[in-house]
PDB file of C-alpha atoms in Angstrom:
ATOM      1  CA  MET A   1     207.782  51.230   2.616  1.00  0.00           C
ATOM      2  CA  THR A   2     208.849  48.900   4.423  1.00  0.00           C
ATOM      3  CA  ASN A   3     209.717  45.103   3.643  1.00  0.00           C
ATOM      4  CA  PHE A   4     207.439  42.289   5.743  1.00  0.00           C
ATOM      5  CA  GLN A   5     207.578  38.437   5.973  1.00  0.00           C
ATOM      6  CA  ILE A   6     204.998  36.277   7.257  1.00  0.00           C
ATOM      7  CA  SER A   7     205.980  33.254   8.290  1.00  0.00           C
ATOM      8  CA  CYS A   8     203.295  30.235   9.160  1.00  0.00           C
ATOM      9  CA  VAL A   9     205.456  27.107   9.193  1.00  0.00           C
ATOM     10  CA  LYS A  10     203.569  24.567  11.871  1.00  0.00           C
ATOM     11  CA  TRP A  11     199.664  25.715  10.779  1.00  0.00           C
ATOM     12  CA  TYR A  12     198.248  22.669   9.805  1.00  0.00           C
ATOM     13  CA  ASP A  13     194.803  21.648   9.153  1.00  0.00           C
ATOM     14  CA  GLU A  14     193.364  18.191  11.046  1.00  0.00           C
ATOM     15  CA  GLY A  15     189.973  18.250   9.372  1.00  0.00           C
ATOM     16  CA  LEU A  16     191.345  16.061   7.319  1.00  0.00           C
ATOM     17  CA  ASN A  17     191.481  13.332   8.662  1.00  0.00           C
ATOM     18  CA  TYR A  18     188.881  13.473  11.774  1.00  0.00           C
ATOM     19  CA  GLY A  19     187.697   9.935  12.193  1.00  0.00           C
ATOM     20  CA  ASP A  20     189.622   8.310   9.482  1.00  0.00           C
ATOM     21  CA  ASN A  21     192.588   7.367  12.422  1.00  0.00           C
ATOM     22  CA  ASN A  22     195.371   8.829  11.048  1.00  0.00           C
ATOM     23  CA  THR A  23     196.843  11.642  13.757  1.00  0.00           C
ATOM     24  CA  ALA A  24     198.620  13.062  10.237  1.00  0.00           C
ATOM     25  CA  ASP A  25     198.180  16.991  10.496  1.00  0.00           C
ATOM     26  CA  THR A  26     197.978  17.868   6.871  1.00  0.00           C
ATOM     27  CA  GLN A  27     199.822  20.498   5.114  1.00  0.00           C
ATOM     28  CA  LEU A  28     197.588  23.841   4.317  1.00  0.00           C
ATOM     29  CA  GLU A  29     197.248  23.930   0.268  1.00  0.00           C
ATOM     30  CA  SER A  30     197.764  28.373   0.976  1.00  0.00           C
ATOM     31  CA  TYR A  31     198.203  31.060   2.473  1.00  0.00           C
ATOM     32  CA  GLU A  32     196.790  35.214   1.313  1.00  0.00           C
ATOM     33  CA  LEU A  33     197.621  38.209   3.399  1.00  0.00           C
ATOM     34  CA  TYR A  34     195.464  40.799   3.605  1.00  0.00           C
ATOM     35  CA  LEU A  35     195.762  45.251   4.357  1.00  0.00           C
ATOM     36  CA  VAL A  36     192.398  45.230   6.552  1.00  0.00           C
ATOM     37  CA  ALA A  37     190.751  49.245   6.647  1.00  0.00           C
ATOM     38  CA  GLY A  38     187.457  49.312   7.943  1.00  0.00           C
ATOM     39  CA  SER A  39     184.966  46.959   6.207  1.00  0.00           C
ATOM     40  CA  SER A  40     187.137  46.380   3.065  1.00  0.00           C
ATOM     41  CA  LYS A  41     190.116  43.771   2.631  1.00  0.00           C
ATOM     42  CA  ILE A  42     192.657  44.094   0.319  1.00  0.00           C
ATOM     43  CA  LEU A  43     194.733  40.780  -0.844  1.00  0.00           C
ATOM     44  CA  VAL A  44     198.525  42.336  -0.150  1.00  0.00           C
ATOM     45  CA  ALA A  45     199.554  39.057  -1.263  1.00  0.00           C
ATOM     46  CA  ASP A  46     199.402  35.038  -2.289  1.00  0.00           C
ATOM     47  CA  SER A  47     201.527  31.730  -1.354  1.00  0.00           C
ATOM     48  CA  ASN A  48     201.477  27.651  -1.732  1.00  0.00           C
ATOM     49  CA  SER A  49     204.409  27.655   0.939  1.00  0.00           C
ATOM     50  CA  PRO A  50     204.039  29.197   4.575  1.00  0.00           C
ATOM     51  CA  THR A  51     205.807  31.830   4.186  1.00  0.00           C
ATOM     52  CA  ILE A  52     203.919  35.049   2.344  1.00  0.00           C
ATOM     53  CA  GLY A  53     206.660  37.960   1.153  1.00  0.00           C
ATOM     54  CA  PRO A  54     208.433  39.743   1.173  1.00  0.00           C
ATOM     55  CA  VAL A  55     205.670  41.842   0.660  1.00  0.00           C
ATOM     56  CA  LYS A  56     205.921  46.421   1.302  1.00  0.00           C
ATOM     57  CA  LEU A  57     203.022  47.257   3.326  1.00  0.00           C
ATOM     58  CA  PRO A  58     202.657  51.184   3.535  1.00  0.00           C
ATOM     59  CA  VAL A  59     203.446  53.662   5.987  1.00  0.00           C
ATOM     60  CA  GLY A  60     200.818  52.279   9.333  1.00  0.00           C
ATOM     61  CA  ASN A  61     197.807  54.664  10.788  1.00  0.00           C
ATOM     62  CA  VAL A  62     200.008  58.149  12.394  1.00  0.00           C
ATOM     63  CA  GLU A  63     196.820  58.661  14.433  1.00  0.00           C
ATOM     64  CA  ASN A  64     197.276  55.291  15.386  1.00  0.00           C
ATOM     65  CA  ASN A  65     200.486  54.781  16.613  1.00  0.00           C
ATOM     66  CA  TYR A  66     201.465  53.898  13.318  1.00  0.00           C
ATOM     67  CA  SER A  67     199.721  50.206  13.280  1.00  0.00           C
ATOM     68  CA  LEU A  68     198.687  48.233   9.928  1.00  0.00           C
ATOM     69  CA  SER A  69     195.304  45.776  10.734  1.00  0.00           C
ATOM     70  CA  LEU A  70     196.317  42.695   8.563  1.00  0.00           C
ATOM     71  CA  GLN A  71     194.659  39.295   8.419  1.00  0.00           C
ATOM     72  CA  VAL A  72     196.867  36.437   7.630  1.00  0.00           C
ATOM     73  CA  HIS A  73     194.081  32.910   6.221  1.00  0.00           C
ATOM     74  CA  GLY A  74     195.330  29.832   6.212  1.00  0.00           C
ATOM     75  CA  ILE A  75     193.753  28.084   3.237  1.00  0.00           C
ATOM     76  CA  ASP A  76     192.891  23.329   3.051  1.00  0.00           C
ATOM     77  CA  GLN A  77     191.972  21.533   0.105  1.00  0.00           C
ATOM     78  CA  ILE A  78     188.847  22.219   0.716  1.00  0.00           C
ATOM     79  CA  GLY A  79     189.184  26.146   0.671  1.00  0.00           C
ATOM     80  CA  THR A  80     188.085  26.632   3.533  1.00  0.00           C
ATOM     81  CA  TYR A  81     189.926  28.804   5.845  1.00  0.00           C
ATOM     82  CA  THR A  82     190.823  29.900   9.310  1.00  0.00           C
ATOM     83  CA  LYS A  83     191.930  33.283  10.165  1.00  0.00           C
ATOM     84  CA  TYR A  84     194.974  35.366  11.738  1.00  0.00           C
ATOM     85  CA  PRO A  85     195.005  38.575  12.874  1.00  0.00           C
ATOM     86  CA  LEU A  86     198.213  40.804  13.593  1.00  0.00           C
ATOM     87  CA  THR A  87     199.177  44.275  14.269  1.00  0.00           C
ATOM     88  CA  VAL A  88     202.252  45.749  13.036  1.00  0.00           C
ATOM     89  CA  GLN A  89     203.766  49.436  12.820  1.00  0.00           C
ATOM     90  CA  VAL A  90     205.321  50.558  10.645  1.00  0.00           C
ATOM     91  CA  HIS A  91     206.965  53.652  10.676  1.00  0.00           C
ATOM     92  CA  GLU A  92     207.971  56.215   8.244  1.00  0.00           C
ATOM     93  CA  ILE A  93     211.613  56.048   6.724  1.00  0.00           C
ATOM     94  CA  PHE A  94     213.910  59.448   7.573  1.00  0.00           C
ATOM     95  CA  THR A  95     216.269  60.106   4.972  1.00  0.00           C
TER      96      THR A  95
END
């Protein structure tokens, strides 16, 4: 297992101010980190701040260069979200 921290600073929702002659962006309400395996998603962590973690991730798929597929959701005030895919490598730790 390896500790990871995801930082989502400068993620904003412009939709709430659309058409209001208000150019101020709104910070997102919450963030979720998912581990993606095939068609399944497993919630790994969530946060009300733009930083998620540290979270422990398992060793990645050996046959795929120790890769894990992750997805970050940035959720706005009305519950809609944007998905951002990530691929990370988590190697075995040898002692």
